[in-house]
Short mmCIF file of C-alpha atoms in Angstrom, two decimals:
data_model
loop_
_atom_site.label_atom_id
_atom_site.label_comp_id
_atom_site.label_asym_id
_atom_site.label_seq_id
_atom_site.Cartn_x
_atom_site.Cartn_y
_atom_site.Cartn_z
CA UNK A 1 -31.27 -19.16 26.83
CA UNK A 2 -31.57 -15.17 27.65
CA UNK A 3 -32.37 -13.54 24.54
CA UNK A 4 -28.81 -10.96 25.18
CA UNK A 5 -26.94 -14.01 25.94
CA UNK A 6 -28.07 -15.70 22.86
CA UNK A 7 -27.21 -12.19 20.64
CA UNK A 8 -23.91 -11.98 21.82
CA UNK A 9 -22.97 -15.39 21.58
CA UNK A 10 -23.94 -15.39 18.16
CA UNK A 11 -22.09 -12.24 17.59
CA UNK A 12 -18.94 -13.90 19.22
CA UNK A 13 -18.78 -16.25 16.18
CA UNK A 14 -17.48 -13.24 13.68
CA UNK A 15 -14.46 -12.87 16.01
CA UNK A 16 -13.81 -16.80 16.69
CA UNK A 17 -14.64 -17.73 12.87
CA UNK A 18 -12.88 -14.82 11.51
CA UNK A 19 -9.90 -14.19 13.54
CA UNK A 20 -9.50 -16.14 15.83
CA UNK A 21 -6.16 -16.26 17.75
CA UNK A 22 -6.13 -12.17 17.29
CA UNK A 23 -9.22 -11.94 18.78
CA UNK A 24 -8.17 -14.58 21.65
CA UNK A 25 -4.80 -12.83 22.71
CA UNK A 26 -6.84 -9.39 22.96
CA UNK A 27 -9.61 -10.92 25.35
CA UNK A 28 -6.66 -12.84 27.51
CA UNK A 29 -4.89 -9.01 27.75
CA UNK A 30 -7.92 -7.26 28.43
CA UNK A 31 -7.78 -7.42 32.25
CA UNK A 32 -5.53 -4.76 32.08
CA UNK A 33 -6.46 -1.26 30.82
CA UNK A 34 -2.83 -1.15 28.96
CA UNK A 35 -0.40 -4.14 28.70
CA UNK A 36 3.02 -4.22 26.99
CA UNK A 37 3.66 -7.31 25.04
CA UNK A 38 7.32 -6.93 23.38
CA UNK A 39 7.45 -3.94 21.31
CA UNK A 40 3.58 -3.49 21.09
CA UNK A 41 1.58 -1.75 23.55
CA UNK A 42 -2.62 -3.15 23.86
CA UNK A 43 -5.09 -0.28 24.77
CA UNK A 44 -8.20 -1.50 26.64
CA UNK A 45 -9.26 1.32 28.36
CA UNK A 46 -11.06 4.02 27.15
CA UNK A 47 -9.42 6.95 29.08
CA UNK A 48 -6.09 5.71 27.80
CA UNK A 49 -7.64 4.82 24.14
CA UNK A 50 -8.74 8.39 23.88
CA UNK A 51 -5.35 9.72 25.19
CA UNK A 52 -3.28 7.48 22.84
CA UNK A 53 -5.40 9.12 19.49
CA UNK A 54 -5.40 12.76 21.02
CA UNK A 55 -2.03 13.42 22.72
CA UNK A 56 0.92 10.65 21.48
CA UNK A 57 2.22 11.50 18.47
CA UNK A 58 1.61 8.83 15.65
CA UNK A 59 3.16 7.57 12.25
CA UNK A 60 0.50 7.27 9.74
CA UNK A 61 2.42 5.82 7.15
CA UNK A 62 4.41 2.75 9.31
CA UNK A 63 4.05 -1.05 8.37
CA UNK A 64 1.33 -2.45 10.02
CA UNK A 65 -0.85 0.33 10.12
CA UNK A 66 -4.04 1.44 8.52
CA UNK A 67 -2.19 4.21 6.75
CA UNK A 68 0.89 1.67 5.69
CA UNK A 69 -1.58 -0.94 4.06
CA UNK A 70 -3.40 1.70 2.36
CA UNK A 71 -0.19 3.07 1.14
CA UNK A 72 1.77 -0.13 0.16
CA UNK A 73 -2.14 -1.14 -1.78
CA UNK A 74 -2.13 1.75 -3.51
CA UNK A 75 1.61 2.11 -5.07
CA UNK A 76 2.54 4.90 -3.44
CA UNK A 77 -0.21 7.26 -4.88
CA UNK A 78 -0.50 10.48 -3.15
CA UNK A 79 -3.78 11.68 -1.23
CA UNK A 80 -4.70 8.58 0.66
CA UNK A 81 -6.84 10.22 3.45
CA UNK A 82 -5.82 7.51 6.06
CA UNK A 83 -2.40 8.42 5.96
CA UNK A 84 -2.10 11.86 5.59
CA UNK A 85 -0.54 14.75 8.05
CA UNK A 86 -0.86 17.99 7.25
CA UNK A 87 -2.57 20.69 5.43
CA UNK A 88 -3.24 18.41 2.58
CA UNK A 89 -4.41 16.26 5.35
CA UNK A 90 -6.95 18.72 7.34
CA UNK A 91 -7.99 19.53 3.66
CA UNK A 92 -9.04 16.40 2.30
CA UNK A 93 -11.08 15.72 5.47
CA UNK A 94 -12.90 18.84 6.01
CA UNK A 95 -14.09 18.25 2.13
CA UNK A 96 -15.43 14.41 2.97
CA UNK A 97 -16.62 15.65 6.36
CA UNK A 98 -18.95 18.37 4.62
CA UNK A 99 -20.40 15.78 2.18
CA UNK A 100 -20.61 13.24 5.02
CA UNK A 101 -22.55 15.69 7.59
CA UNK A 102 -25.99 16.58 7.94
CA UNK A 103 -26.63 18.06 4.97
CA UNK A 104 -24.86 15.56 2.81
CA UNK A 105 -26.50 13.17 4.55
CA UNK A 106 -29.91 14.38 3.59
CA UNK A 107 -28.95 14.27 -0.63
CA UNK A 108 -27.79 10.94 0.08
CA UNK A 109 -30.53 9.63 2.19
CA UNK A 110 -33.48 9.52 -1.20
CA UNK A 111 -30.59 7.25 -3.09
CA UNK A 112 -30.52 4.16 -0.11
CA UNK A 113 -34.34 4.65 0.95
CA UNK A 114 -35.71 3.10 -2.21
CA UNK A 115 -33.12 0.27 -2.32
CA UNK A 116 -33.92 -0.35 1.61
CA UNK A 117 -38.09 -1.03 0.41
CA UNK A 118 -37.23 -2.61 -2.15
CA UNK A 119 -35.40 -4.90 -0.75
CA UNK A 120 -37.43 -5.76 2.46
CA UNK A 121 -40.27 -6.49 0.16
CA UNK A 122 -40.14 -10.42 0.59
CA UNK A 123 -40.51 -10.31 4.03
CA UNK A 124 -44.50 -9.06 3.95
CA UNK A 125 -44.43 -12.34 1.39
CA UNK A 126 -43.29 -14.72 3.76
CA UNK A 127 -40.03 -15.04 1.69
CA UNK A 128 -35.99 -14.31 3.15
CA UNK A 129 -34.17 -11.15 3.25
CA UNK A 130 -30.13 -11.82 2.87
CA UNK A 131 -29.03 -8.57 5.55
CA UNK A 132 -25.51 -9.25 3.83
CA UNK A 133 -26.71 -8.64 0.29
CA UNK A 134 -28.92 -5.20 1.88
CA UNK A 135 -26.09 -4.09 3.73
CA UNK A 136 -23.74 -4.51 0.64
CA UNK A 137 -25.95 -2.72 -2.12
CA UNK A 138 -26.64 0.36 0.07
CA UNK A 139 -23.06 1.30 0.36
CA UNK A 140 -22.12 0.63 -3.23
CA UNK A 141 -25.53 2.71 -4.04
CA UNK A 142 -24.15 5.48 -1.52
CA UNK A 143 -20.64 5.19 -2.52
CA UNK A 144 -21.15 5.57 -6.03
CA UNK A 145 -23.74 8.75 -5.23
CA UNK A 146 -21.04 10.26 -3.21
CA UNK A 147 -18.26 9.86 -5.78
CA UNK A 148 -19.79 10.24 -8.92
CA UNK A 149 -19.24 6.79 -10.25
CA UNK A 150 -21.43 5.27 -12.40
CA UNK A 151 -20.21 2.03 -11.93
CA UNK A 152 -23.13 -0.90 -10.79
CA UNK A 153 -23.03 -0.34 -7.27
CA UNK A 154 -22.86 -3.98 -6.19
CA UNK A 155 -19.72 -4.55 -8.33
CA UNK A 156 -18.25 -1.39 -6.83
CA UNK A 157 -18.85 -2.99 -3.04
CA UNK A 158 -17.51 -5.89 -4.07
CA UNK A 159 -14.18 -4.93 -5.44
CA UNK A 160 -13.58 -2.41 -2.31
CA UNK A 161 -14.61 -5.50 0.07
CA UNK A 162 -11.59 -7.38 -1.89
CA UNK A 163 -9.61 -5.16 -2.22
CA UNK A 164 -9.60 -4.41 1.56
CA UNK A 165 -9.32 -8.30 2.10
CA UNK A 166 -6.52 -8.26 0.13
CA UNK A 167 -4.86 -5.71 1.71
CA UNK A 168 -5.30 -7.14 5.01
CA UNK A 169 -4.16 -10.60 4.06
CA UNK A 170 -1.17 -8.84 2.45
CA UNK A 171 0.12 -7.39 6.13
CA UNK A 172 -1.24 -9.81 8.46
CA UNK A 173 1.79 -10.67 11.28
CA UNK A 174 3.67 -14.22 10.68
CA UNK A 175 5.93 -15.57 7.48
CA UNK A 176 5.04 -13.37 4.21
CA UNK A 177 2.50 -15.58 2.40
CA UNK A 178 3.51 -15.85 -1.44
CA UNK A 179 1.38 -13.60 -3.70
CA UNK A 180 -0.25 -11.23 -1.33
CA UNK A 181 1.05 -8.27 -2.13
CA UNK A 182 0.56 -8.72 -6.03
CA UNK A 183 -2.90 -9.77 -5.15
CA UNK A 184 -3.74 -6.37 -2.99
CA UNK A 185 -2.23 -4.45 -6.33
CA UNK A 186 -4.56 -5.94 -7.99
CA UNK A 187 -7.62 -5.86 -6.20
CA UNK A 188 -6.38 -2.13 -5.54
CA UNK A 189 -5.71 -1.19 -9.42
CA UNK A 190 -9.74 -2.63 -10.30
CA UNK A 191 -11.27 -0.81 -7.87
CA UNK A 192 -9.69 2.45 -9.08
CA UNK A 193 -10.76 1.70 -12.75
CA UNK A 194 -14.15 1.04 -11.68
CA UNK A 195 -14.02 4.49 -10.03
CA UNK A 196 -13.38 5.77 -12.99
CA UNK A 197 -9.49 6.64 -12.79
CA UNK A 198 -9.73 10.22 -12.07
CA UNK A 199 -6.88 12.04 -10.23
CA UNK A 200 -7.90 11.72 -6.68
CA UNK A 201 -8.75 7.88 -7.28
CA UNK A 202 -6.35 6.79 -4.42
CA UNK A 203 -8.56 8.69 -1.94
CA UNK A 204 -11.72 7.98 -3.85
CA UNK A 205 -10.63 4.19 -3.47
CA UNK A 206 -10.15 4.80 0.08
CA UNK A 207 -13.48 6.32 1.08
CA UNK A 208 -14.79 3.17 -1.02
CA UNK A 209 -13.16 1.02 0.97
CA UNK A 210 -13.96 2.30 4.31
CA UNK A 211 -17.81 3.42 3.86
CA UNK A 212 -18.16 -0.35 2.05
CA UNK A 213 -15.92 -2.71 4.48
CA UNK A 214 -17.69 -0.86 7.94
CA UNK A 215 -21.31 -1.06 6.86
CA UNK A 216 -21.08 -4.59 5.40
CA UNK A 217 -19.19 -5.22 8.71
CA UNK A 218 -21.58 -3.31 11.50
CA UNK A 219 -25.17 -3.60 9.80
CA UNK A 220 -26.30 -7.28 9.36
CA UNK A 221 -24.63 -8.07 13.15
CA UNK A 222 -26.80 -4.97 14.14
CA UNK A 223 -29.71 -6.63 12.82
CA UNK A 224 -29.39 -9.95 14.48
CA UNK A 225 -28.71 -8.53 17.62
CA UNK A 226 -32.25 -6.91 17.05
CA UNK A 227 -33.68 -10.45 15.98
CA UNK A 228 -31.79 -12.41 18.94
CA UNK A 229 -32.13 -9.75 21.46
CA UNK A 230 -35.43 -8.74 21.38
CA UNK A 231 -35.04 -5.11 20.44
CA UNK A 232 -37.54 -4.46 17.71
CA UNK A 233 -39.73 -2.53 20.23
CA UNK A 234 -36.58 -0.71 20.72
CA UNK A 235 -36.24 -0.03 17.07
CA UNK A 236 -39.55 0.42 16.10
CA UNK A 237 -40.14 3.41 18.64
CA UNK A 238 -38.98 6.61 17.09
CA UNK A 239 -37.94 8.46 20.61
CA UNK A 240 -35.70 5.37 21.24
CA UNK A 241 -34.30 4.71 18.04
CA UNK A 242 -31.25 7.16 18.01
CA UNK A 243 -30.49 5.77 20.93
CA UNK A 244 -30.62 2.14 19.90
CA UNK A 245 -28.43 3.01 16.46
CA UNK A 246 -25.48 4.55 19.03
CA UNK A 247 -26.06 1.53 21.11
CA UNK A 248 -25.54 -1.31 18.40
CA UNK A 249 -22.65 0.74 16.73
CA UNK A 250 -21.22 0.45 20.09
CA UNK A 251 -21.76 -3.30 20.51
CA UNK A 252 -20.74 -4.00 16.55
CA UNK A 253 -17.60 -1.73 16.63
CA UNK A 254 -17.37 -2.07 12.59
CA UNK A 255 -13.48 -1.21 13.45
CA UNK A 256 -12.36 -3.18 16.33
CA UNK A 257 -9.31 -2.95 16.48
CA UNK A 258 -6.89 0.47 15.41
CA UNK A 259 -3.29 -0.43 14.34
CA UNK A 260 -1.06 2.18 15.06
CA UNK A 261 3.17 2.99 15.70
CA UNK A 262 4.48 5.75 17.82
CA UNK A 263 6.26 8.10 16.02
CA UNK A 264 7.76 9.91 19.43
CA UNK A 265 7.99 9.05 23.17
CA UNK A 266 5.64 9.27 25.70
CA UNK A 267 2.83 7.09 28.14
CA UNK A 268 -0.21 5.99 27.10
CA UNK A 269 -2.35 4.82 30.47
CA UNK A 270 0.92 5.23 32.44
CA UNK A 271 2.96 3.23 30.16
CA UNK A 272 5.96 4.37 28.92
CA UNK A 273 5.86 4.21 24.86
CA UNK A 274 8.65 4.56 22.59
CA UNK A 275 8.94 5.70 19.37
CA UNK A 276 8.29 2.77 16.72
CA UNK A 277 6.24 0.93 19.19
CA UNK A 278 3.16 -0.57 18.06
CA UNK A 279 -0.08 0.51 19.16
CA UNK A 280 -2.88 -1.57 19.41
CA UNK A 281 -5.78 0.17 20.05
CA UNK A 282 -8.95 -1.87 20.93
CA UNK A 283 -11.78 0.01 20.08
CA UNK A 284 -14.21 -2.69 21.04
CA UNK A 285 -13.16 -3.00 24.80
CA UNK A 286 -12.54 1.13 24.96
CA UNK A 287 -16.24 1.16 24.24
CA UNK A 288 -17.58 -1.69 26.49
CA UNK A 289 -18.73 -3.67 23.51
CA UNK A 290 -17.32 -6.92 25.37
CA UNK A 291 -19.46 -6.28 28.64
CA UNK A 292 -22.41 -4.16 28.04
CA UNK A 293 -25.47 -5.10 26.18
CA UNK A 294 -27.22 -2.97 24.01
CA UNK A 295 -30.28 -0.94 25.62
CA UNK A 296 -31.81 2.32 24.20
CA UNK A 297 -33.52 2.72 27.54
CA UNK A 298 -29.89 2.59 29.58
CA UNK A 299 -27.71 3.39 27.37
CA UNK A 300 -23.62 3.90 27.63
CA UNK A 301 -22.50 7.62 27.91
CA UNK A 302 -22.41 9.26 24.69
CA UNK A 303 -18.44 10.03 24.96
CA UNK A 304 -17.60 6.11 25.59
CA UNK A 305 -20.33 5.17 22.68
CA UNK A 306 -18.41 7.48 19.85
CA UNK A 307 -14.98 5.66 20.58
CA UNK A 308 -15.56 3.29 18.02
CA UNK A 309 -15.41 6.15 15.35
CA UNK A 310 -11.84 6.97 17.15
CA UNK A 311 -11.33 10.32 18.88
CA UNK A 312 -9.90 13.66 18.37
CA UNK A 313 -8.85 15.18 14.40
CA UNK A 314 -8.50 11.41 13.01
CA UNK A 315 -12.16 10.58 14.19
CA UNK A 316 -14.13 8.44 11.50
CA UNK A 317 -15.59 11.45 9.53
CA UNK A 318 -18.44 9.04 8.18
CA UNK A 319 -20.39 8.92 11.99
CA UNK A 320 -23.71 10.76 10.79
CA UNK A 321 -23.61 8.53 7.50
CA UNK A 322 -23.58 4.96 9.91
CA UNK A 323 -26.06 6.36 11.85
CA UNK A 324 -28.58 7.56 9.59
CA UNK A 325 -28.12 4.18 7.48
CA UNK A 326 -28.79 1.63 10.64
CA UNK A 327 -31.73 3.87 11.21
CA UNK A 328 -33.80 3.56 8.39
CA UNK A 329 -32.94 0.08 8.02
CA UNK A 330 -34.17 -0.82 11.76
CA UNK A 331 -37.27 1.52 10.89
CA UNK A 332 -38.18 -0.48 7.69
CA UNK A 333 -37.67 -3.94 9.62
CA UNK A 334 -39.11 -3.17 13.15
CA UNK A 335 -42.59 -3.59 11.75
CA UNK A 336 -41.42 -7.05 10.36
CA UNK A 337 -39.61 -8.33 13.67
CA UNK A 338 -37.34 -10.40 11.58
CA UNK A 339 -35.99 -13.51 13.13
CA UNK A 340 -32.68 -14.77 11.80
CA UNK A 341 -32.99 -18.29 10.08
CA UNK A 342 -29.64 -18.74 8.64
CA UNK A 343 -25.60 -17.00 9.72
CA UNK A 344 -22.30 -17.67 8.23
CA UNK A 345 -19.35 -16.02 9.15
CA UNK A 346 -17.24 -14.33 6.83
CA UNK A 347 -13.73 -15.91 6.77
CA UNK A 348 -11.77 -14.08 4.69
CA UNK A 349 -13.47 -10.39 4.77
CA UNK A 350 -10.82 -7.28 6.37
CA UNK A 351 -13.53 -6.77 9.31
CA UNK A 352 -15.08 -9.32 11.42
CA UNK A 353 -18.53 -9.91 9.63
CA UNK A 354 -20.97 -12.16 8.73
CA UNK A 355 -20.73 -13.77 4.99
CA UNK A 356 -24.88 -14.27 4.72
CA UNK A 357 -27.50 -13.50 7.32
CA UNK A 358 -30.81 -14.72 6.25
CA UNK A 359 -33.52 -13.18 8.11
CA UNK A 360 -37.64 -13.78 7.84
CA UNK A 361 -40.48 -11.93 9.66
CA UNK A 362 -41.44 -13.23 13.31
CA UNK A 363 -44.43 -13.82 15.26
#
């Protein structure tokens, strides 16, 4: 089999293992650049993904959107950063986007580096490297760095990986299933006591949740789509490595899908959207993640490639983190060429991932 062909069918199976009918009504609509189905509108294309973040207004706070789950999870607590508008709002992220950008990312960098050796020890042994269990301990590690907690880092991932299964479970479409809210308290209410409780621990929790939930989501299927692909040359070669780290973020989209509601009226690719629609914003196919393969050497424009950190004043302030993670961890393995010799989907995670991905050094 083609070595791309075999990467992306393997990284078909987080979609088809982990949500499957979602994922198979977005690839039967995705013919279309923008398709009305009821009262929700599915964005494909990436002019009109771009234009529905930027220029139609949008209510943060609705059911059924990042900003509602995060909300409802969280009691009501004020300062959730997904949800915010505002000063308050413009605030909160300029002080995360500072910490987050290039000089942040340089006093957080000597906290993962040691963890990343450390861990990819085995594989100059002949032994197993679990990219799960890396890609898990590195954001606890940076997520307790960058909020202060002193919490075991691994026991911090885990409760923000719950409690953003929870969450999702909690305001998934169909009959309410019995329990799930209680359970997303929960999960919500540990997480904040293992951040220590402080004032701001609803948008501590947050930034937990999203810096833990993307990296365990995007970083392991990066790395097999190095193994299957063929693309350790790619990684190993310090001129092309940027490159390749845009390129897999692309082809991953950690987020693949953005849940939003109209809060006014207007068009969104030419179709007319009215307020309290719901938007469905497919960051995946806006990128090209479904048709283009991965390739430091031709890579997708730099404008389509950053869609999958969203667009405009709500753009993923965390971009410079993602990519300076994936590239260390590509420059410790390259020399390795690690094959993958086990993969099992994650069933029940918030983000299409894989559960374990056992890799060992190649040829």
């Amino acid at each position: 089999m083609n070595p791309t062909r075999r990467a992306r069918r393997r990284d078909r199976r987080v979609y088809l293992g982990g949500h499957p009918l979602l994922f198979g009504l977005l690839a039967a609509t995705r013919g279309r650049p923008v398709r009305r189905v009821g009262g929700s509108v599915l964005v494909h294309d990436a002019h009109a993904y771009r234009e529905a973040l930027t220029r139609l207004p949008l209510d943060r706070t609705a059911p059924g959107t990042t900003g509602g789950a995060a909300r409802a999870a969280l009691e009501g607590e004020g300062g959730v950063l997904f949800d915010q508008e505002g000063g308050g709002h413009r605030a909160d992220r300029r002080a995360l986007a500072e910490r987050l950008g290039g000089a942040g990312v340089r006093e957080l960098r000597p906290h993962w580096q040691p963890l990343v050796v450390r861990r990819l020890l085995p594989l100059a042994r002949g032994g197993e490297v679990d990219a799960v269990e890396l890609a898990r301990e590195l954001a606890g590690v940076v997520v307790c760095a960058l909020l202060d907690c002193p919490a075991e880092p691994r026991v911090v991932a885990r409760a923000a990986a719950e409690a953003a299964a929870a969450s999702v479970r909690g305001h998934l479409p169909g009959p309410p299933r019995p329990g799930a809210r209680a359970a997303a308290a929960r999960t919500a209410a540990r997480l904040r006591d293992l951040l220590g409780g402080a004032p701001d621990d609803a948008l501590a929790a947050m930034v937990a949740v999203a810096a833990v939930n993307t990296t365990v989501a995007a970083l392991p299927r990066a790395v097999a789509w190095c193994a299957d692909a063929g693309l350790w040359d790619q990684a190993g070669d310090p001129r092309l490595r940027p490159r390749l780290v845009d390129e897999l973020l692309r082809v991953t989209a950690a987020s693949p899908l953005l849940p939003r509601v109209a809060a006014g009226d207007g068009s969104v690719g030419g179709c007319p959207v009215r307020a309290g629609d719901r938007l469905l914003l497919v960051a995946r196919h806006a990128a090209g993640a479904h048709r283009r393969d991965p390739d430091a050497r031709r890579p997708a424009p730099a404008g389509v490639a950053s869609l999958v950190f969203g667009a405009g004043p709500h753009a993923c302030p965390g971009a410079a983190l993602a990519r300076a993670q994936l590239a260390d961890v590509l420059e410790a393995l390259a020399p390795h060429r690690p094959v993958v010799s086990r993969a099992r989907v994650d069933r029940r995670a918030a983000l299409p991932g894989w559960r374990t991905l056992t890799v060992r050094a190649g040829a």
